[in-house]
Short mmCIF file of C-alpha atoms in Angstrom, two decimals:
data_model
loop_
_atom_site.label_atom_id
_atom_site.label_comp_id
_atom_site.label_asym_id
_atom_site.label_seq_id
_atom_site.Cartn_x
_atom_site.Cartn_y
_atom_site.Cartn_z
CA UNK A 1 24.75 -203.83 -2.11
CA UNK A 2 27.23 -206.34 -0.73
CA UNK A 3 30.87 -205.58 0.69
CA UNK A 4 33.36 -207.44 -1.39
CA UNK A 5 37.50 -207.77 -1.52
CA UNK A 6 39.21 -206.73 -3.46
CA UNK A 7 43.03 -207.31 -3.82
CA UNK A 8 45.34 -205.72 -6.32
CA UNK A 9 48.71 -204.20 -6.60
CA UNK A 10 49.37 -200.88 -6.52
CA UNK A 11 52.81 -199.08 -7.01
CA UNK A 12 52.88 -195.60 -5.27
CA UNK A 13 55.86 -193.49 -5.25
CA UNK A 14 57.51 -191.92 -2.28
CA UNK A 15 58.21 -188.77 -2.02
CA UNK A 16 62.33 -189.74 -2.19
CA UNK A 17 61.26 -191.11 -5.13
CA UNK A 18 58.98 -188.64 -6.40
CA UNK A 19 62.60 -185.98 -5.76
CA UNK A 20 64.79 -188.37 -7.02
CA UNK A 21 62.15 -188.43 -10.98
CA UNK A 22 62.81 -184.37 -10.30
CA UNK A 23 66.59 -184.50 -9.31
CA UNK A 24 67.01 -186.33 -12.72
CA UNK A 25 64.69 -184.31 -15.02
CA UNK A 26 67.19 -180.73 -13.97
CA UNK A 27 69.68 -179.17 -16.44
CA UNK A 28 72.64 -177.87 -14.87
CA UNK A 29 71.88 -175.18 -13.98
CA UNK A 30 69.20 -176.33 -12.40
CA UNK A 31 70.78 -178.18 -10.31
CA UNK A 32 72.57 -176.39 -9.58
CA UNK A 33 70.31 -173.72 -7.75
CA UNK A 34 68.73 -176.67 -6.74
CA UNK A 35 72.03 -177.77 -4.83
CA UNK A 36 72.61 -174.06 -3.89
CA UNK A 37 68.97 -173.32 -2.41
CA UNK A 38 69.33 -176.31 -0.24
CA UNK A 39 73.44 -174.96 1.17
CA UNK A 40 71.51 -172.33 2.65
CA UNK A 41 68.90 -174.80 4.35
CA UNK A 42 71.02 -177.20 5.26
CA UNK A 43 73.59 -176.92 7.66
CA UNK A 44 75.02 -180.16 7.07
CA UNK A 45 75.86 -179.48 4.30
CA UNK A 46 78.81 -177.86 2.79
CA UNK A 47 80.05 -176.54 -0.06
CA UNK A 48 83.57 -176.65 -0.60
CA UNK A 49 85.02 -172.55 -0.16
CA UNK A 50 88.33 -170.71 0.77
CA UNK A 51 89.38 -170.54 4.05
CA UNK A 52 87.92 -166.58 5.06
CA UNK A 53 84.58 -167.81 2.82
CA UNK A 54 83.77 -170.82 4.74
CA UNK A 55 84.77 -168.68 7.87
CA UNK A 56 82.32 -165.90 6.76
CA UNK A 57 79.55 -168.24 5.99
CA UNK A 58 80.07 -169.78 9.13
CA UNK A 59 79.78 -166.62 11.34
CA UNK A 60 76.74 -165.22 8.61
CA UNK A 61 74.41 -168.78 9.15
CA UNK A 62 75.21 -168.50 13.14
CA UNK A 63 75.07 -164.69 13.60
CA UNK A 64 71.38 -163.71 12.29
CA UNK A 65 70.52 -166.40 14.87
CA UNK A 66 72.26 -163.62 17.41
CA UNK A 67 74.97 -165.68 18.50
CA UNK A 68 78.48 -165.53 18.31
CA UNK A 69 80.47 -168.23 16.87
CA UNK A 70 82.38 -168.91 19.81
CA UNK A 71 78.96 -169.58 21.72
CA UNK A 72 79.37 -172.62 18.83
CA UNK A 73 82.21 -173.26 19.12
CA UNK A 74 81.32 -173.75 22.44
CA UNK A 75 77.74 -175.65 21.68
CA UNK A 76 75.79 -171.89 22.94
CA UNK A 77 73.45 -172.70 20.57
CA UNK A 78 70.52 -175.00 22.35
CA UNK A 79 68.67 -171.29 23.77
CA UNK A 80 68.45 -170.08 20.88
CA UNK A 81 67.66 -172.77 18.73
CA UNK A 82 64.14 -172.42 17.72
CA UNK A 83 65.23 -169.15 16.03
CA UNK A 84 68.06 -170.42 15.06
CA UNK A 85 66.00 -173.48 13.16
CA UNK A 86 63.25 -171.09 11.81
CA UNK A 87 65.85 -169.02 10.58
CA UNK A 88 67.11 -172.11 8.20
CA UNK A 89 64.86 -173.21 7.25
CA UNK A 90 63.37 -169.89 6.05
CA UNK A 91 66.63 -169.10 4.15
CA UNK A 92 65.21 -171.73 1.88
CA UNK A 93 64.17 -169.40 -1.42
CA UNK A 94 65.04 -169.09 -4.89
CA UNK A 95 68.49 -167.74 -5.00
CA UNK A 96 66.89 -166.86 -9.59
CA UNK A 97 70.90 -166.74 -9.45
CA UNK A 98 73.23 -167.77 -12.14
CA UNK A 99 77.15 -169.71 -12.03
CA UNK A 100 80.14 -167.55 -12.21
CA UNK A 101 81.69 -166.92 -15.20
CA UNK A 102 84.92 -167.35 -13.97
CA UNK A 103 83.58 -171.40 -13.51
CA UNK A 104 85.29 -173.61 -15.55
CA UNK A 105 81.69 -175.21 -16.24
CA UNK A 106 79.95 -172.10 -16.89
CA UNK A 107 81.36 -171.76 -20.38
CA UNK A 108 78.11 -170.77 -22.39
CA UNK A 109 76.91 -171.68 -25.78
CA UNK A 110 75.05 -169.85 -28.53
CA UNK A 111 71.36 -171.49 -28.34
CA UNK A 112 70.72 -171.20 -32.20
CA UNK A 113 67.69 -173.87 -31.07
CA UNK A 114 65.43 -171.87 -28.56
CA UNK A 115 61.89 -172.27 -29.68
CA UNK A 116 60.10 -169.58 -30.56
CA UNK A 117 57.50 -167.70 -28.52
CA UNK A 118 54.54 -168.90 -30.98
CA UNK A 119 56.00 -171.68 -31.96
CA UNK A 120 56.46 -173.04 -27.42
CA UNK A 121 52.53 -171.61 -26.47
CA UNK A 122 50.25 -173.00 -29.66
CA UNK A 123 52.46 -176.05 -28.58
CA UNK A 124 50.35 -176.72 -25.67
CA UNK A 125 47.68 -176.50 -27.26
CA UNK A 126 45.26 -178.97 -27.86
CA UNK A 127 44.74 -180.44 -31.16
CA UNK A 128 41.12 -180.27 -33.15
CA UNK A 129 39.82 -178.48 -29.77
CA UNK A 130 40.17 -175.53 -32.16
CA UNK A 131 39.19 -174.40 -35.81
CA UNK A 132 41.78 -172.95 -38.26
CA UNK A 133 40.69 -168.97 -38.34
CA UNK A 134 40.92 -169.98 -34.01
CA UNK A 135 44.64 -171.07 -34.19
CA UNK A 136 45.75 -168.07 -36.28
CA UNK A 137 44.08 -165.51 -33.90
CA UNK A 138 45.84 -167.53 -30.79
CA UNK A 139 49.30 -167.28 -32.95
CA UNK A 140 48.82 -163.68 -33.62
CA UNK A 141 47.70 -162.76 -30.17
CA UNK A 142 50.84 -164.61 -29.23
CA UNK A 143 53.72 -161.64 -31.95
CA UNK A 144 51.46 -159.07 -29.44
CA UNK A 145 52.97 -159.65 -25.89
CA UNK A 146 55.53 -157.65 -24.78
CA UNK A 147 59.06 -158.58 -23.83
CA UNK A 148 57.60 -159.40 -20.02
CA UNK A 149 55.09 -162.08 -21.40
CA UNK A 150 51.96 -159.13 -21.09
CA UNK A 151 48.64 -158.83 -23.68
CA UNK A 152 48.54 -154.75 -23.46
CA UNK A 153 45.65 -154.75 -25.38
CA UNK A 154 42.78 -154.89 -25.68
CA UNK A 155 39.91 -157.84 -26.88
CA UNK A 156 38.00 -154.85 -28.55
CA UNK A 157 41.21 -153.84 -30.58
CA UNK A 158 42.96 -157.14 -31.57
CA UNK A 159 38.98 -157.84 -33.10
CA UNK A 160 39.53 -154.99 -35.18
CA UNK A 161 42.71 -155.74 -36.30
CA UNK A 162 42.05 -159.30 -37.15
CA UNK A 163 38.95 -158.92 -38.43
CA UNK A 164 36.89 -161.40 -37.07
CA UNK A 165 34.66 -161.60 -33.73
CA UNK A 166 34.87 -159.87 -30.04
CA UNK A 167 33.51 -162.93 -28.89
CA UNK A 168 36.09 -165.66 -30.36
CA UNK A 169 38.80 -162.78 -29.34
CA UNK A 170 37.83 -163.25 -25.90
CA UNK A 171 37.92 -167.02 -25.69
CA UNK A 172 40.44 -167.44 -27.38
CA UNK A 173 42.63 -165.27 -24.63
CA UNK A 174 40.86 -167.36 -21.86
CA UNK A 175 43.10 -170.45 -23.65
CA UNK A 176 46.38 -168.83 -23.94
CA UNK A 177 46.24 -167.11 -20.18
CA UNK A 178 45.12 -170.59 -18.47
CA UNK A 179 49.29 -171.93 -20.43
CA UNK A 180 52.35 -172.07 -18.94
CA UNK A 181 54.77 -170.13 -18.06
CA UNK A 182 51.61 -169.65 -15.53
CA UNK A 183 51.07 -165.56 -15.46
CA UNK A 184 51.41 -164.85 -19.48
CA UNK A 185 49.13 -163.46 -20.89
CA UNK A 186 48.00 -161.54 -17.37
CA UNK A 187 47.09 -157.43 -18.58
CA UNK A 188 49.99 -156.81 -16.08
CA UNK A 189 52.34 -157.82 -13.05
CA UNK A 190 49.71 -157.95 -10.58
CA UNK A 191 47.21 -159.23 -12.76
CA UNK A 192 50.90 -161.88 -13.47
CA UNK A 193 50.75 -162.45 -9.40
CA UNK A 194 47.45 -163.51 -8.93
CA UNK A 195 47.13 -165.49 -11.33
CA UNK A 196 49.84 -168.29 -10.64
CA UNK A 197 48.73 -167.96 -6.78
CA UNK A 198 44.90 -168.48 -8.16
CA UNK A 199 47.45 -171.43 -9.98
CA UNK A 200 48.64 -172.89 -7.12
CA UNK A 201 45.30 -172.40 -5.26
CA UNK A 202 46.97 -169.35 -2.43
CA UNK A 203 43.68 -166.76 -3.88
CA UNK A 204 42.22 -165.39 -2.06
CA UNK A 205 44.42 -164.86 1.07
CA UNK A 206 46.29 -161.77 3.07
CA UNK A 207 49.62 -162.73 -0.37
CA UNK A 208 46.80 -161.45 -2.10
CA UNK A 209 45.51 -157.69 -0.49
CA UNK A 210 50.27 -157.66 -0.61
CA UNK A 211 50.29 -157.70 -4.44
CA UNK A 212 47.00 -156.14 -4.80
CA UNK A 213 47.56 -153.28 -2.58
CA UNK A 214 51.24 -153.27 -1.09
CA UNK A 215 53.57 -154.32 -3.92
CA UNK A 216 55.73 -151.05 -3.82
CA UNK A 217 55.81 -152.22 0.52
CA UNK A 218 58.12 -155.44 -1.36
CA UNK A 219 59.65 -153.82 -2.89
CA UNK A 220 60.50 -151.00 -0.80
CA UNK A 221 61.54 -153.57 1.95
CA UNK A 222 58.91 -151.09 4.16
CA UNK A 223 57.30 -153.51 6.20
CA UNK A 224 55.93 -151.69 8.65
CA UNK A 225 53.07 -150.31 6.82
CA UNK A 226 52.27 -154.17 5.31
CA UNK A 227 51.53 -155.04 8.85
CA UNK A 228 49.84 -151.90 10.23
CA UNK A 229 47.43 -152.33 6.98
CA UNK A 230 46.76 -155.97 7.11
CA UNK A 231 47.27 -156.69 10.95
CA UNK A 232 49.22 -159.39 10.62
CA UNK A 233 52.92 -160.49 12.46
CA UNK A 234 56.52 -159.34 10.95
CA UNK A 235 56.46 -162.47 11.21
CA UNK A 236 54.57 -163.81 9.41
CA UNK A 237 54.92 -160.84 6.72
CA UNK A 238 58.38 -162.16 5.71
CA UNK A 239 57.03 -165.34 4.64
CA UNK A 240 54.18 -164.51 3.22
CA UNK A 241 56.75 -161.88 0.60
CA UNK A 242 59.22 -165.13 0.87
CA UNK A 243 56.22 -166.95 -1.22
CA UNK A 244 55.51 -164.02 -2.94
CA UNK A 245 58.72 -163.75 -4.55
CA UNK A 246 59.19 -167.18 -5.88
CA UNK A 247 56.53 -166.00 -7.90
CA UNK A 248 57.42 -165.25 -11.51
CA UNK A 249 56.86 -161.43 -12.50
CA UNK A 250 58.42 -162.35 -15.74
CA UNK A 251 56.33 -164.86 -17.03
CA UNK A 252 58.62 -164.77 -20.86
CA UNK A 253 62.23 -163.57 -19.42
CA UNK A 254 63.38 -167.03 -20.56
CA UNK A 255 62.52 -165.73 -24.36
CA UNK A 256 64.72 -163.10 -25.58
CA UNK A 257 63.26 -163.21 -29.10
CA UNK A 258 65.76 -162.01 -31.77
CA UNK A 259 68.82 -161.55 -29.73
CA UNK A 260 71.50 -164.62 -29.31
CA UNK A 261 70.82 -166.65 -26.39
CA UNK A 262 72.80 -168.58 -24.32
CA UNK A 263 73.25 -172.37 -23.01
CA UNK A 264 75.55 -173.60 -20.84
CA UNK A 265 75.94 -177.91 -22.11
CA UNK A 266 74.68 -180.39 -19.69
CA UNK A 267 77.17 -183.24 -21.40
CA UNK A 268 79.84 -183.07 -23.41
CA UNK A 269 81.17 -185.36 -25.75
CA UNK A 270 84.68 -186.30 -27.56
CA UNK A 271 86.22 -188.12 -29.63
CA UNK A 272 89.98 -188.87 -28.11
CA UNK A 273 91.75 -191.44 -30.46
CA UNK A 274 88.65 -192.60 -33.14
CA UNK A 275 86.77 -193.76 -29.26
CA UNK A 276 83.85 -191.01 -27.54
CA UNK A 277 84.15 -189.86 -23.83
CA UNK A 278 81.37 -188.69 -22.72
CA UNK A 279 82.14 -186.18 -19.92
CA UNK A 280 79.02 -185.02 -17.58
CA UNK A 281 79.48 -180.78 -17.83
CA UNK A 282 79.20 -181.23 -13.14
CA UNK A 283 82.51 -181.69 -11.36
CA UNK A 284 81.56 -179.03 -9.41
CA UNK A 285 78.62 -181.12 -7.37
CA UNK A 286 82.32 -182.50 -5.98
CA UNK A 287 82.17 -179.64 -3.63
CA UNK A 288 78.89 -180.20 -1.56
CA UNK A 289 80.13 -182.83 1.15
CA UNK A 290 78.85 -183.65 4.65
CA UNK A 291 79.29 -181.40 7.23
CA UNK A 292 81.59 -182.17 10.05
CA UNK A 293 81.55 -179.67 11.74
CA UNK A 294 78.25 -180.01 12.58
CA UNK A 295 78.43 -183.90 12.43
CA UNK A 296 80.97 -183.75 15.93
CA UNK A 297 78.20 -181.02 16.96
CA UNK A 298 75.28 -183.32 15.78
CA UNK A 299 77.25 -187.09 18.27
CA UNK A 300 78.02 -184.23 21.23
CA UNK A 301 75.45 -182.24 21.73
CA UNK A 302 72.81 -183.64 24.49
CA UNK A 303 69.56 -180.94 24.14
CA UNK A 304 67.23 -183.81 22.63
CA UNK A 305 65.97 -181.39 20.28
CA UNK A 306 68.37 -180.66 18.53
CA UNK A 307 69.92 -183.58 17.76
CA UNK A 308 66.16 -184.89 16.51
CA UNK A 309 66.75 -181.78 13.85
CA UNK A 310 69.86 -182.48 12.92
CA UNK A 311 69.16 -186.22 12.68
CA UNK A 312 66.99 -184.82 9.75
CA UNK A 313 68.56 -182.21 8.60
CA UNK A 314 71.47 -184.88 7.92
CA UNK A 315 68.78 -188.00 5.92
CA UNK A 316 68.37 -184.87 3.56
CA UNK A 317 71.80 -184.20 2.66
CA UNK A 318 72.60 -188.00 2.14
CA UNK A 319 69.33 -188.74 -0.03
CA UNK A 320 69.99 -185.52 -2.51
CA UNK A 321 73.25 -186.42 -2.75
CA UNK A 322 72.16 -190.86 -3.61
CA UNK A 323 70.13 -189.28 -6.07
CA UNK A 324 72.02 -186.86 -7.38
CA UNK A 325 75.13 -189.64 -8.76
CA UNK A 326 71.81 -191.91 -10.03
CA UNK A 327 70.80 -188.89 -12.01
CA UNK A 328 74.48 -189.26 -13.10
CA UNK A 329 74.31 -193.20 -13.43
CA UNK A 330 71.69 -192.82 -15.44
CA UNK A 331 71.88 -189.57 -17.83
CA UNK A 332 75.55 -191.57 -18.80
CA UNK A 333 73.16 -194.72 -19.59
CA UNK A 334 70.94 -192.97 -21.95
CA UNK A 335 74.01 -190.61 -23.44
CA UNK A 336 76.37 -194.10 -24.54
CA UNK A 337 73.07 -195.70 -26.13
CA UNK A 338 72.14 -192.83 -27.75
CA UNK A 339 76.02 -191.66 -28.50
CA UNK A 340 76.14 -195.88 -30.21
CA UNK A 341 72.55 -195.68 -32.75
CA UNK A 342 73.88 -192.14 -33.86
CA UNK A 343 77.55 -193.62 -34.30
CA UNK A 344 77.67 -192.11 -37.46
CA UNK A 345 75.77 -188.30 -37.61
CA UNK A 346 78.41 -187.45 -34.46
CA UNK A 347 81.27 -187.96 -36.75
CA UNK A 348 79.62 -186.18 -39.80
CA UNK A 349 79.63 -189.22 -41.68
CA UNK A 350 75.43 -189.68 -41.85
CA UNK A 351 72.45 -188.13 -41.25
CA UNK A 352 70.28 -188.70 -37.84
CA UNK A 353 69.09 -191.61 -38.12
CA UNK A 354 64.94 -192.20 -37.21
CA UNK A 355 65.56 -192.87 -32.88
CA UNK A 356 62.58 -192.57 -30.14
CA UNK A 357 62.87 -192.66 -26.12
CA UNK A 358 60.93 -196.02 -26.02
CA UNK A 359 63.80 -197.42 -28.54
CA UNK A 360 66.63 -195.31 -26.31
CA UNK A 361 65.10 -197.29 -22.67
CA UNK A 362 64.47 -201.13 -24.53
CA UNK A 363 68.31 -200.87 -25.85
CA UNK A 364 69.14 -200.23 -21.49
CA UNK A 365 66.53 -201.98 -19.27
CA UNK A 366 65.09 -198.59 -18.47
CA UNK A 367 61.71 -197.40 -17.89
CA UNK A 368 60.73 -194.31 -21.10
CA UNK A 369 59.85 -191.30 -18.70
CA UNK A 370 63.07 -192.28 -16.78
CA UNK A 371 64.98 -191.82 -20.58
CA UNK A 372 61.88 -188.47 -21.49
CA UNK A 373 63.17 -187.03 -17.80
CA UNK A 374 66.24 -187.47 -18.19
CA UNK A 375 67.00 -185.88 -21.39
CA UNK A 376 64.32 -182.74 -20.46
CA UNK A 377 66.00 -179.29 -21.51
CA UNK A 378 69.63 -180.79 -21.06
CA UNK A 379 71.86 -179.79 -24.44
CA UNK A 380 74.99 -182.29 -26.03
CA UNK A 381 77.89 -180.18 -26.53
CA UNK A 382 80.01 -182.63 -29.40
CA UNK A 383 82.59 -181.41 -31.96
CA UNK A 384 80.02 -181.48 -34.05
CA UNK A 385 77.82 -178.58 -32.93
CA UNK A 386 75.75 -177.95 -28.95
CA UNK A 387 72.56 -179.87 -29.90
CA UNK A 388 69.30 -180.14 -27.65
CA UNK A 389 69.26 -183.88 -25.94
CA UNK A 390 65.26 -183.92 -27.32
CA UNK A 391 66.26 -182.94 -30.99
CA UNK A 392 68.05 -186.35 -30.83
CA UNK A 393 65.21 -188.71 -31.03
CA UNK A 394 62.31 -188.37 -34.16
CA UNK A 395 59.48 -190.83 -35.15
CA UNK A 396 60.64 -192.27 -38.96
CA UNK A 397 57.67 -191.45 -40.55
CA UNK A 398 57.87 -193.53 -44.10
CA UNK A 399 55.64 -192.46 -46.78
CA UNK A 400 53.15 -194.73 -47.98
CA UNK A 401 54.27 -196.84 -52.05
CA UNK A 402 56.56 -197.61 -53.93
CA UNK A 403 59.42 -195.12 -53.11
CA UNK A 404 58.91 -195.48 -49.43
CA UNK A 405 62.68 -195.28 -47.99
CA UNK A 406 63.90 -198.00 -45.96
CA UNK A 407 64.28 -195.38 -43.02
CA UNK A 408 61.15 -193.03 -42.95
CA UNK A 409 61.29 -190.09 -45.17
CA UNK A 410 63.15 -187.62 -42.91
CA UNK A 411 62.20 -184.45 -41.49
CA UNK A 412 64.11 -181.88 -43.65
CA UNK A 413 62.40 -183.67 -46.83
CA UNK A 414 58.77 -183.00 -45.23
CA UNK A 415 59.90 -179.13 -44.62
CA UNK A 416 61.49 -178.92 -48.46
CA UNK A 417 57.59 -180.21 -49.47
CA UNK A 418 56.38 -177.43 -46.43
CA UNK A 419 57.97 -174.79 -48.61
CA UNK A 420 57.41 -175.23 -51.67
CA UNK A 421 53.74 -175.87 -51.62
CA UNK A 422 53.65 -172.63 -49.72
CA UNK A 423 55.68 -171.02 -53.02
CA UNK A 424 53.11 -171.85 -54.75
CA UNK A 425 49.52 -171.24 -53.20
CA UNK A 426 47.45 -169.39 -54.22
CA UNK A 427 48.27 -165.35 -52.31
CA UNK A 428 44.35 -165.23 -51.57
CA UNK A 429 43.19 -167.48 -50.29
CA UNK A 430 46.73 -168.84 -48.20
CA UNK A 431 47.00 -172.82 -47.00
CA UNK A 432 46.37 -172.84 -43.48
CA UNK A 433 48.95 -175.71 -41.96
CA UNK A 434 45.52 -178.52 -41.90
CA UNK A 435 45.86 -178.37 -46.06
CA UNK A 436 49.27 -178.43 -45.74
CA UNK A 437 48.97 -181.51 -43.53
CA UNK A 438 46.32 -183.18 -45.70
CA UNK A 439 47.96 -181.70 -48.97
CA UNK A 440 50.73 -183.66 -47.26
CA UNK A 441 49.14 -187.04 -46.55
CA UNK A 442 47.46 -187.39 -50.10
CA UNK A 443 51.63 -188.13 -50.88
CA UNK A 444 51.35 -190.94 -48.34
CA UNK A 445 53.40 -188.33 -46.18
CA UNK A 446 51.14 -188.86 -42.44
CA UNK A 447 52.29 -185.85 -40.61
CA UNK A 448 49.93 -184.00 -37.97
CA UNK A 449 48.75 -180.43 -37.97
CA UNK A 450 50.65 -179.52 -35.15
CA UNK A 451 54.04 -180.80 -36.79
CA UNK A 452 53.39 -179.04 -40.26
CA UNK A 453 53.42 -175.63 -37.53
CA UNK A 454 56.80 -177.05 -35.55
CA UNK A 455 58.84 -177.45 -39.48
CA UNK A 456 56.72 -174.44 -41.23
CA UNK A 457 57.81 -172.22 -37.21
CA UNK A 458 61.59 -173.31 -37.91
CA UNK A 459 61.28 -172.35 -41.67
CA UNK A 460 60.39 -169.09 -40.73
CA UNK A 461 57.19 -169.24 -42.25
CA UNK A 462 54.02 -167.04 -40.99
CA UNK A 463 50.72 -168.58 -40.94
CA UNK A 464 48.43 -168.48 -43.07
CA UNK A 465 46.81 -165.74 -41.01
CA UNK A 466 50.16 -163.27 -41.80
CA UNK A 467 50.53 -164.48 -45.40
CA UNK A 468 47.08 -162.98 -45.89
CA UNK A 469 46.90 -159.69 -44.69
#
């Protein structure tokens, strides 16, 4: 054993950088909810409203602390500052709200390309870890989920229906319960919430007891019943309930099956006199600004603790607004590069060209991971269609041999070949996704089993397990 010195460079992201990346990855709806929560928690952050609404909001913020608006105007909140501070911070909860129907930015557009539940679930499973039979079984089990995302059929029943060993069902169910959204494939509501607690490392405490024994009391607001049984204070009960309310009681709430789904476009493209104009659908962000009312109070107070509190809130508000402006700049740069790359497609005079995130990142001198976050979950509305941003990106698939196309084979041609193979297969022994991938590779088209499954799902072709039974 000996001591030695090692000099190395290591990049460590600060908390502000991490939050900046998180804000970049938010879509318009999520960002709106985030700002609503920030507004509730941060008195320095003001939201533009009518005079009546603004006064009502100010009274609501102050009356919760047991003070009148007149007391605040005279800076009478110092005596009850700790109580006010606790209430302000406790108000930071997930609102679960949505954009108002009457707002201009809330114009919803039907999403015709929403992923199926089966596709969403199976795409998370590591490639090569499971056999074709197991993959087919997990796809079948996905179709047995109820509308909340719960798996209520017993493993014995599932094994009999699928004609597979009981142990295979148990192993597959264990894998499926580890997937996102957390709580999916739970046996019921309690199991769902407990699994989310476990994922956050909060199992085994008071919250687990509250979920096990007091869900109805939480829903009905019967705090006294909870505090007596668990021997905790009302303040502690409220804090635990805030955490529980952030859990998702319906993991598949975002999926609506065959019902029409709606999206709010994040980016709007319009062609004006032959030139493309890019508009971010976030003009409502301008409604948020720093509150002169509270800034003035911060400057005049003689209470050191109160000044420190407001200084922290001011720094937080400035950081959020700066990160949002950086998000806007990044999204505009990415969109300009993509529109230039795919201008024939948006103009309706050509098809999508193969384009990767690395291609765009190199073009605008940006890291590929930043491009990935900038397009995540976001939709572009153009005169041609509304499309998920990431669907504009595709890796060129170039068949080997003399027939290779300079720009690669399109996904549409590959899908058509898969459809032909399925149409001519032996119905007693349907082709698995892996077998389809092998046959395509023999024709010089090298794509993975997962890509075959994705294309098959997009064409609404059942898996080999369903085509056989």
